[in-house]
Tab-separated table of C-alpha atoms and ligand atoms in Angstrom:
chain	number	residue	atom	x	y	z
A	1291	MET	CA	81.050	82.217	75.949
A	1292	LEU	CA	81.168	83.997	78.795
A	1293	ILE	CA	83.582	81.481	81.275
A	1294	ARG	CA	82.039	81.865	84.852
A	1295	ARG	CA	85.204	82.597	86.857
A	1296	PRO	CA	85.265	82.013	90.604
A	1297	THR	CA	83.888	84.884	93.212
A	1298	PRO	CA	85.283	86.079	96.010
A	1299	LEU	CA	84.434	83.618	98.599
A	1300	VAL	CA	82.490	83.872	102.430
A	1301	ASP	CA	83.822	82.155	104.619
A	1302	ARG	CA	81.723	79.321	104.878
A	1303	ASP	CA	83.134	78.932	101.630
A	1304	VAL	CA	86.642	78.708	102.105
A	1305	THR	CA	86.640	74.753	103.187
A	1306	ASP	CA	84.198	74.391	100.187
A	1307	ARG	CA	87.272	75.616	97.415
A	1308	ARG	CA	89.705	73.608	99.513
A	1309	LEU	CA	87.884	70.302	98.671
A	1310	TYR	CA	86.479	71.524	95.504
A	1311	LEU	CA	90.020	72.251	94.164
A	1312	GLY	CA	91.773	69.169	92.967
A	1313	ARG	CA	93.456	67.209	95.193
A	1314	ARG	CA	96.911	68.514	93.002
A	1315	GLU	CA	95.621	72.416	93.337
A	1316	PHE	CA	95.485	71.878	97.137
A	1317	LEU	CA	99.207	70.815	97.735
A	1318	ARG	CA	100.333	72.825	95.953
A	1319	ASN	CA	98.295	75.736	97.086
A	1320	SER	CA	100.000	74.202	100.859
A	1321	ALA	CA	103.279	74.524	99.265
A	1322	TRP	CA	103.109	77.836	98.845
A	1323	THR	CA	102.394	79.019	102.737
A	1324	LEU	CA	105.510	76.950	104.064
A	1325	ALA	CA	108.825	77.676	104.082
A	1326	GLY	CA	110.800	75.499	101.365
A	1327	THR	CA	111.741	73.005	103.854
A	1328	ALA	CA	108.479	72.163	104.638
A	1329	THR	CA	106.302	68.935	102.908
A	1330	ALA	CA	103.390	68.828	101.394
A	1331	ALA	CA	102.681	66.217	103.488
A	1332	SER	CA	103.465	67.770	106.427
A	1333	ALA	CA	100.892	70.674	105.449
A	1334	LEU	CA	98.168	68.764	105.165
A	1335	ALA	CA	98.208	67.464	108.452
A	1336	ALA	CA	98.845	69.908	110.011
A	1337	CYS	CA	95.677	72.289	110.717
A	1338	GLY	CA	96.294	75.034	112.680
A	1339	PRO	CA	98.940	77.667	111.325
A	1340	SER	CA	101.646	75.796	111.133
A	1341	GLU	CA	105.349	76.589	112.441
A	1342	GLU	CA	106.588	77.693	109.313
A	1343	ALA	CA	103.778	79.832	108.924
A	1344	SER	CA	104.138	81.540	112.120
A	1345	ALA	CA	107.747	82.427	111.193
A	1346	ALA	CA	106.617	84.216	107.968
A	1347	ARG	CA	104.048	86.225	109.477
A	1348	GLU	CA	106.833	86.957	112.645
A	1349	SER	CA	109.199	87.847	109.430
A	1350	VAL	CA	107.211	89.937	107.731
A	1351	SER	CA	107.069	92.535	110.688
A	1352	ALA	CA	110.918	93.440	109.120
A	1353	ARG	CA	109.273	94.690	106.106
A	1354	VAL	CA	107.467	97.483	108.183
A	1355	ARG	CA	109.196	100.577	109.711
A	1356	PRO	CA	107.251	103.541	112.099
A	1357	LEU	CA	106.123	106.297	110.053
A	1358	THR	CA	106.441	109.965	111.894
A	1359	ASP	CA	105.509	113.219	111.351
A	1360	VAL	CA	101.528	111.409	110.813
A	1361	ARG	CA	99.215	114.557	111.116
A	1362	PRO	CA	96.162	113.317	113.738
A	1363	ALA	CA	92.431	112.640	111.928
A	1364	PRO	CA	90.413	115.818	112.063
A	1365	PRO	CA	86.904	114.137	113.164
A	1366	ARG	CA	85.180	113.605	110.065
A	1367	PHE	CA	88.020	111.484	108.987
A	1368	ARG	CA	88.021	109.334	112.361
A	1369	VAL	CA	85.317	107.050	113.112
A	1370	ASP	CA	84.012	106.323	116.637
A	1371	ASP	CA	84.259	102.488	116.290
A	1372	PRO	CA	87.176	100.496	118.515
A	1373	VAL	CA	89.776	100.403	116.109
A	1374	THR	CA	90.153	96.142	114.642
A	1375	ASP	CA	92.675	94.519	116.304
A	1376	ARG	CA	96.271	94.784	114.208
A	1377	THR	CA	96.978	91.012	114.267
A	1378	ASP	CA	93.292	90.650	112.898
A	1379	ALA	CA	94.174	93.513	110.127
A	1380	THR	CA	97.362	92.268	109.025
A	1381	SER	CA	96.649	88.144	108.764
A	1382	TYR	CA	92.380	88.056	107.508
A	1383	ASN	CA	93.469	89.543	103.867
A	1384	ASN	CA	91.811	89.883	101.024
A	1385	PHE	CA	94.703	89.893	98.347
A	1386	TYR	CA	94.586	86.893	95.615
A	1387	GLU	CA	97.566	87.596	93.907
A	1388	LEU	CA	98.888	86.444	97.505
A	1389	GLY	CA	96.301	83.349	98.230
A	1390	LEU	CA	92.555	82.913	98.060
A	1391	GLY	CA	92.221	81.816	101.523
A	1392	LYS	CA	92.550	84.175	104.510
A	1393	GLU	CA	95.776	83.406	106.022
A	1394	ASP	CA	97.530	82.950	102.862
A	1395	PRO	CA	98.080	87.059	102.308
A	1396	ALA	CA	100.345	86.929	105.612
A	1397	GLU	CA	102.189	83.881	104.534
A	1398	ASN	CA	102.802	84.467	101.267
A	1399	ALA	CA	104.317	88.110	101.745
A	1400	ASP	CA	108.078	87.602	101.832
A	1401	ARG	CA	106.512	86.702	97.774
A	1402	LEU	CA	105.597	90.837	96.729
A	1403	LYS	CA	108.915	92.210	96.049
A	1404	THR	CA	108.060	96.126	96.892
A	1405	GLU	CA	111.746	97.304	96.838
A	1406	PRO	CA	112.470	99.261	94.168
A	1407	TRP	CA	108.425	100.853	93.075
A	1408	SER	CA	107.635	103.427	90.541
A	1409	VAL	CA	104.019	103.819	89.892
A	1410	VAL	CA	103.399	105.200	85.925
A	1411	VAL	CA	100.431	108.318	85.410
A	1412	ASP	CA	99.986	108.356	82.463
A	1413	GLY	CA	96.157	109.118	80.170
A	1414	GLU	CA	94.391	112.044	79.645
A	1415	VAL	CA	97.389	114.305	82.209
A	1416	GLY	CA	99.089	116.941	81.533
A	1417	ARG	CA	102.627	116.090	82.412
A	1418	PRO	CA	102.689	111.872	82.740
A	1419	GLY	CA	104.976	109.788	83.764
A	1420	ARG	CA	106.841	107.272	85.707
A	1421	ILE	CA	107.129	108.054	88.595
A	1422	PRO	CA	109.673	106.197	91.786
A	1423	LEU	CA	107.374	105.850	94.688
A	1424	GLU	CA	109.671	108.328	96.991
A	1425	ASP	CA	109.277	110.992	94.747
A	1426	LEU	CA	105.732	110.898	93.920
A	1427	LEU	CA	104.913	110.670	98.077
A	1428	LYS	CA	107.767	112.975	98.916
A	1429	PRO	CA	105.561	116.599	98.686
A	1430	HIS	CA	102.833	115.629	100.966
A	1431	PRO	CA	102.134	115.289	104.327
A	1432	LEU	CA	101.296	112.130	105.705
A	1433	GLU	CA	97.544	112.036	107.345
A	1434	GLU	CA	95.793	109.550	109.451
A	1435	ARG	CA	92.509	108.134	108.560
A	1436	ILE	CA	90.232	105.954	110.627
A	1437	TYR	CA	87.804	104.066	108.210
A	1438	ARG	CA	85.450	102.051	108.355
A	1439	LEU	CA	86.257	98.812	105.437
A	1440	ARG	CA	83.183	96.976	104.408
A	1441	CYS	CA	83.955	93.529	102.366
A	1442	VAL	CA	81.230	92.906	100.036
A	1443	GLU	CA	81.915	88.987	101.474
A	1444	ALA	CA	79.526	90.467	104.677
A	1445	TRP	CA	82.242	91.528	107.028
A	1446	SER	CA	84.023	94.858	108.181
A	1447	MET	CA	87.149	96.862	110.139
A	1448	VAL	CA	88.148	99.267	111.765
A	1449	ILE	CA	92.019	100.607	110.435
A	1450	PRO	CA	93.720	103.571	111.084
A	1451	TRP	CA	95.547	103.788	107.553
A	1452	ILE	CA	97.978	106.495	106.586
A	1453	GLY	CA	98.107	108.095	103.903
A	1454	ILE	CA	97.014	110.566	101.009
A	1455	PRO	CA	94.258	112.677	99.727
A	1456	LEU	CA	94.305	111.430	96.200
A	1457	ALA	CA	93.266	114.975	95.505
A	1458	ASP	CA	96.849	116.121	95.885
A	1459	VAL	CA	98.373	113.201	93.599
A	1460	LEU	CA	95.828	113.421	90.767
A	1461	ALA	CA	96.147	117.283	90.667
A	1462	ARG	CA	100.194	117.280	90.188
A	1463	PHE	CA	99.786	115.223	86.933
A	1464	GLU	CA	97.617	117.735	86.077
A	1465	PRO	CA	94.648	115.664	84.989
A	1466	THR	CA	93.174	117.016	81.238
A	1467	SER	CA	88.864	118.030	80.820
A	1468	LYS	CA	89.087	115.089	79.431
A	1469	ALA	CA	89.943	112.993	82.331
A	1470	LYS	CA	86.372	111.654	83.896
A	1471	TYR	CA	87.616	108.141	85.221
A	1472	VAL	CA	90.305	106.746	87.101
A	1473	ALA	CA	91.501	103.060	86.434
A	1474	PHE	CA	94.374	101.640	88.803
A	1475	GLU	CA	96.327	98.417	88.103
A	1476	THR	CA	97.708	96.367	90.527
A	1477	LEU	CA	101.608	95.237	90.384
A	1478	LEU	CA	101.370	91.457	88.167
A	1479	ASP	CA	104.450	89.134	88.693
A	1480	ARG	CA	103.481	85.762	87.809
A	1481	GLU	CA	107.489	84.977	88.234
A	1482	ASN	CA	107.253	85.396	92.326
A	1483	LEU	CA	102.691	86.310	93.188
A	1484	PRO	CA	101.384	82.390	93.119
A	1485	GLY	CA	97.851	83.864	92.552
A	1486	GLN	CA	99.055	85.475	89.177
A	1487	ARG	CA	99.497	81.251	87.856
A	1488	ARG	CA	95.631	80.221	88.222
A	1489	ASN	CA	93.171	82.345	86.143
A	1490	VAL	CA	90.483	82.820	89.304
A	1491	LEU	CA	90.835	86.820	87.762
A	1492	ASP	CA	91.808	88.811	84.824
A	1493	TRP	CA	95.715	89.819	86.188
A	1494	PRO	CA	96.219	92.166	86.540
A	1495	TYR	CA	94.159	93.060	89.411
A	1496	ARG	CA	92.581	96.368	88.024
A	1497	GLU	CA	90.283	98.584	89.823
A	1498	GLY	CA	88.630	102.512	89.051
A	1499	LEU	CA	86.833	105.347	90.301
A	1500	ARG	CA	85.272	108.332	88.774
A	1501	ILE	CA	86.765	110.874	88.566
A	1502	ASP	CA	85.234	113.042	91.218
A	1503	GLU	CA	84.833	109.962	93.122
A	1504	ALA	CA	88.749	110.572	93.012
A	1505	MET	CA	89.073	113.366	93.761
A	1506	HIS	CA	87.294	113.015	96.934
A	1507	PRO	CA	88.554	114.044	100.627
A	1508	LEU	CA	87.795	110.862	102.130
A	1509	SER	CA	89.444	108.484	98.931
A	1510	LEU	CA	93.396	107.844	99.847
A	1511	LEU	CA	96.486	107.245	99.237
A	1512	ALA	CA	97.521	104.836	101.319
A	1513	VAL	CA	101.467	103.737	102.912
A	1514	GLY	CA	101.253	102.814	106.362
A	1515	MET	CA	98.114	101.371	108.440
A	1516	TYR	CA	98.532	101.353	112.641
A	1517	GLY	CA	101.364	103.802	112.793
A	1518	GLU	CA	104.180	102.344	110.662
A	1519	THR	CA	103.940	101.188	106.455
A	1520	LEU	CA	101.434	98.542	104.805
A	1521	PRO	CA	102.501	95.033	105.507
A	1522	PRO	CA	103.236	93.892	102.126
A	1523	GLN	CA	99.634	91.628	102.733
A	1524	ASN	CA	97.265	94.705	103.058
A	1525	GLY	CA	99.028	96.359	99.955
A	1526	ALA	CA	102.651	97.568	101.053
A	1527	PRO	CA	103.810	99.596	99.813
A	1528	LEU	CA	100.732	101.978	98.058
A	1529	ARG	CA	96.761	101.150	98.124
A	1530	LEU	CA	93.741	102.564	97.513
A	1531	VAL	CA	90.905	102.921	100.035
A	1532	VAL	CA	88.010	104.092	99.281
A	1533	PRO	CA	85.916	103.771	102.736
A	1534	TRP	CA	82.433	104.478	101.108
A	1535	LYS	CA	82.752	101.337	98.668
A	1536	TYR	CA	82.800	97.571	98.766
A	1537	GLY	CA	86.437	96.219	99.987
A	1538	PHE	CA	87.122	95.044	96.296
A	1539	LYS	CA	87.454	99.051	95.068
A	1540	SER	CA	90.634	99.261	97.436
A	1541	ILE	CA	92.547	98.593	95.108
A	1542	LYS	CA	96.197	97.290	96.451
A	1543	SER	CA	100.314	97.350	95.379
A	1544	ILE	CA	98.787	99.894	92.807
A	1545	VAL	CA	101.991	100.313	89.596
A	1546	ARG	CA	99.681	102.196	87.424
A	1547	ILE	CA	97.104	105.324	88.065
A	1548	ARG	CA	95.463	105.521	84.387
A	1549	LEU	CA	93.433	109.117	83.586
A	1550	GLN	CA	90.964	107.907	80.622
A	1551	GLU	CA	87.894	109.484	79.726
A	1552	THR	CA	85.436	106.389	79.291
A	1553	GLU	CA	84.883	104.338	82.027
A	1554	PRO	CA	87.575	101.549	82.934
A	1555	MET	CA	86.732	97.784	82.694
A	1556	THR	CA	87.624	96.372	86.830
A	1557	SER	CA	88.652	93.275	87.305
A	1558	TRP	CA	85.848	91.884	89.169
A	1559	ASN	CA	83.316	93.937	87.026
A	1560	GLU	CA	84.650	91.715	84.104
A	1561	SER	CA	84.317	88.713	85.712
A	1562	ALA	CA	81.305	88.805	87.307
A	1563	PRO	CA	79.437	91.741	85.687
A	1564	ASN	CA	76.071	90.556	87.591
A	1565	GLU	CA	77.652	89.935	91.185
A	1566	TYR	CA	79.886	93.367	91.253
A	1567	GLY	CA	79.181	96.687	90.009
A	1568	PHE	CA	81.901	99.139	88.548
A	1569	TYR	CA	80.523	101.266	91.922
A	1570	ALA	CA	79.843	98.796	94.356
A	1571	ASN	CA	78.802	102.053	96.821
A	1572	VAL	CA	77.985	100.251	100.154
A	1573	ASN	CA	74.702	99.526	99.504
A	1574	PRO	CA	72.480	97.168	102.729
A	1575	LYS	CA	69.523	97.152	101.111
A	1576	VAL	CA	70.692	96.185	97.458
A	1577	SER	CA	71.796	92.382	98.100
A	1578	HIS	CA	74.100	90.461	95.957
A	1579	PRO	CA	72.872	87.849	94.417
A	1580	ARG	CA	73.811	85.192	96.517
A	1581	TRP	CA	74.063	86.678	100.167
A	1582	SER	CA	72.203	89.772	101.741
A	1583	GLN	CA	74.445	92.639	102.624
A	1584	ALA	CA	72.250	94.319	104.897
A	1585	LYS	CA	74.097	92.642	107.242
A	1586	GLU	CA	77.721	92.522	108.739
A	1587	ARG	CA	80.233	90.926	111.015
A	1588	ARG	CA	83.352	93.108	112.741
A	1589	ILE	CA	85.849	90.970	112.719
A	1590	GLY	CA	87.344	90.586	116.856
A	1591	SER	CA	82.799	90.952	117.887
A	1592	TRP	CA	80.936	87.973	117.838
A	1593	SER	CA	77.704	90.368	117.302
A	1594	LYS	CA	76.195	91.295	113.572
A	1595	ARG	CA	75.941	94.343	113.629
A	1596	PRO	CA	73.969	96.480	110.479
A	1597	THR	CA	75.302	97.620	107.339
A	1598	LEU	CA	74.916	101.808	106.954
A	1599	PRO	CA	74.207	103.416	103.954
A	1600	PHE	CA	77.245	104.610	102.298
A	1601	ASN	CA	79.127	102.299	104.802
A	1602	GLY	CA	78.242	105.830	106.901
A	1603	TYR	CA	79.539	108.408	105.024
A	1604	GLU	CA	76.210	108.482	103.217
A	1605	GLU	CA	76.231	112.417	104.785
A	1606	GLN	CA	80.114	113.049	102.781
A	1607	VAL	CA	78.755	111.137	99.527
A	1608	ALA	CA	75.432	110.789	98.748
A	1609	SER	CA	75.222	113.821	96.383
A	1610	LEU	CA	78.087	112.060	94.069
A	1611	TYR	CA	75.458	109.672	93.059
A	1612	THR	CA	71.760	112.238	92.760
A	1613	GLY	CA	69.934	111.565	90.196
A	1614	MET	CA	71.295	107.501	89.605
A	1615	ASN	CA	69.705	105.357	89.607
A	1616	LEU	CA	71.685	102.453	92.745
A	1617	ARG	CA	70.222	100.007	92.220
A	1618	LYS	CA	70.780	99.711	88.231
A	1619	GLN	CA	74.129	101.654	88.675
A	1620	PHE	CA	75.171	99.692	91.150
B	20	LIG	N1	95.451	93.560	93.741
B	20	LIG	C1	94.348	93.428	94.281
B	20	LIG	N2	93.920	94.149	95.637
B	20	LIG	C2	92.281	94.022	96.474
B	20	LIG	C3	92.101	92.006	96.574
B	20	LIG	C4	93.113	92.084	96.129
B	20	LIG	O1	92.391	90.797	95.839
B	20	LIG	N3	93.771	91.932	95.149
B	20	LIG	N4	91.241	92.114	97.346
B	20	LIG	C5	90.231	93.599	97.832
B	20	LIG	C6	89.527	93.137	98.927
B	20	LIG	S1	88.170	91.943	98.465
B	20	LIG	C7	89.383	93.978	99.581
B	20	LIG	S2	88.093	93.101	101.290
B	20	LIG	C8	90.713	94.562	100.344
B	20	LIG	C9	91.067	94.052	101.659
B	20	LIG	O2	91.718	95.001	102.118
B	20	LIG	P1	93.012	94.315	103.614
B	20	LIG	O3	93.400	92.979	103.296
B	20	LIG	O4	94.006	95.574	103.755
B	20	LIG	O5	91.449	94.326	104.897
B	20	LIG	O6	90.939	94.564	99.881
B	20	LIG	C10	91.154	94.303	97.727
B	20	LIG	N5	92.149	95.029	97.085
B	21	LIG	MO1	86.056	91.693	99.610
């Protein structure tokens, strides 16, 4: 029998989720978000962001450093919409390894250990191996990309990423003719990542792309945002950004990239295949079984705006899907 796992939350579900979790679970949850000195009781008493949480958030900025020598984004990689406020982009996150609430990842940021960091690149490549992050990045100039990010939960942001085209990185490992798909994995660290002690998903978080999607010039391996290295809550030190797909495809804190012949199993598709497809292209015409995808809330503004096909990147990516039925292969 298929065991139903919880699915990504919409805003209004967050409170419900807290009620639905057992009281002990809730206490444990709250305890993660606070410095060791705070008691769970005080966490329950304080409904707004606690002082401890604010302190934790400030300490996060000590984890980022400025990135220099970044090529500005050419027009086709830069949307004109106003960029989302940095504070919103770094304090309203989905990163279930660091907690289910939107503010949990920023508050738990210090739980993510990012040094040293290396990435295994293996499978259908001529030059497999484990490579330290510095060596992975060294040959590539950094580029800025200002992309829309559309979460499957119907909110969106505009983020100035810094990174390198995924295609350039993959090419160095010499994919074989059997490399039809790329599979990605997030760090597995049950001891430190509080979310991985609960089975909301089958850890580690896994995502995947078809090879032509991975090689598309829009697909970015991001190492920074807003002129600085990525904060932990946004997927330090290395994450994927695929702007024409729902946000859950943009996997954070990557430790493994595997090229393979068959379509990889991905975490959300595995947990609820009728709700989260492998392709997950942003599509206002295909509703999520529990809500419409026709509109979205841009974080930082009140009004809802229409969601664009392929999140506004239709002209650049639609040809990847000619001949496919995007209602069936969602
Ligand atoms: N490892 C991992 N990657 C993840 C997630 C996650 O829970 N774990 N959440 C995804 C979802 S649902 C979204 S919308 C984006 C959010 O990215 P942001 O917090 O940088 O805006 O990250 C994606 N990548
Ligand atoms: Mo998302």
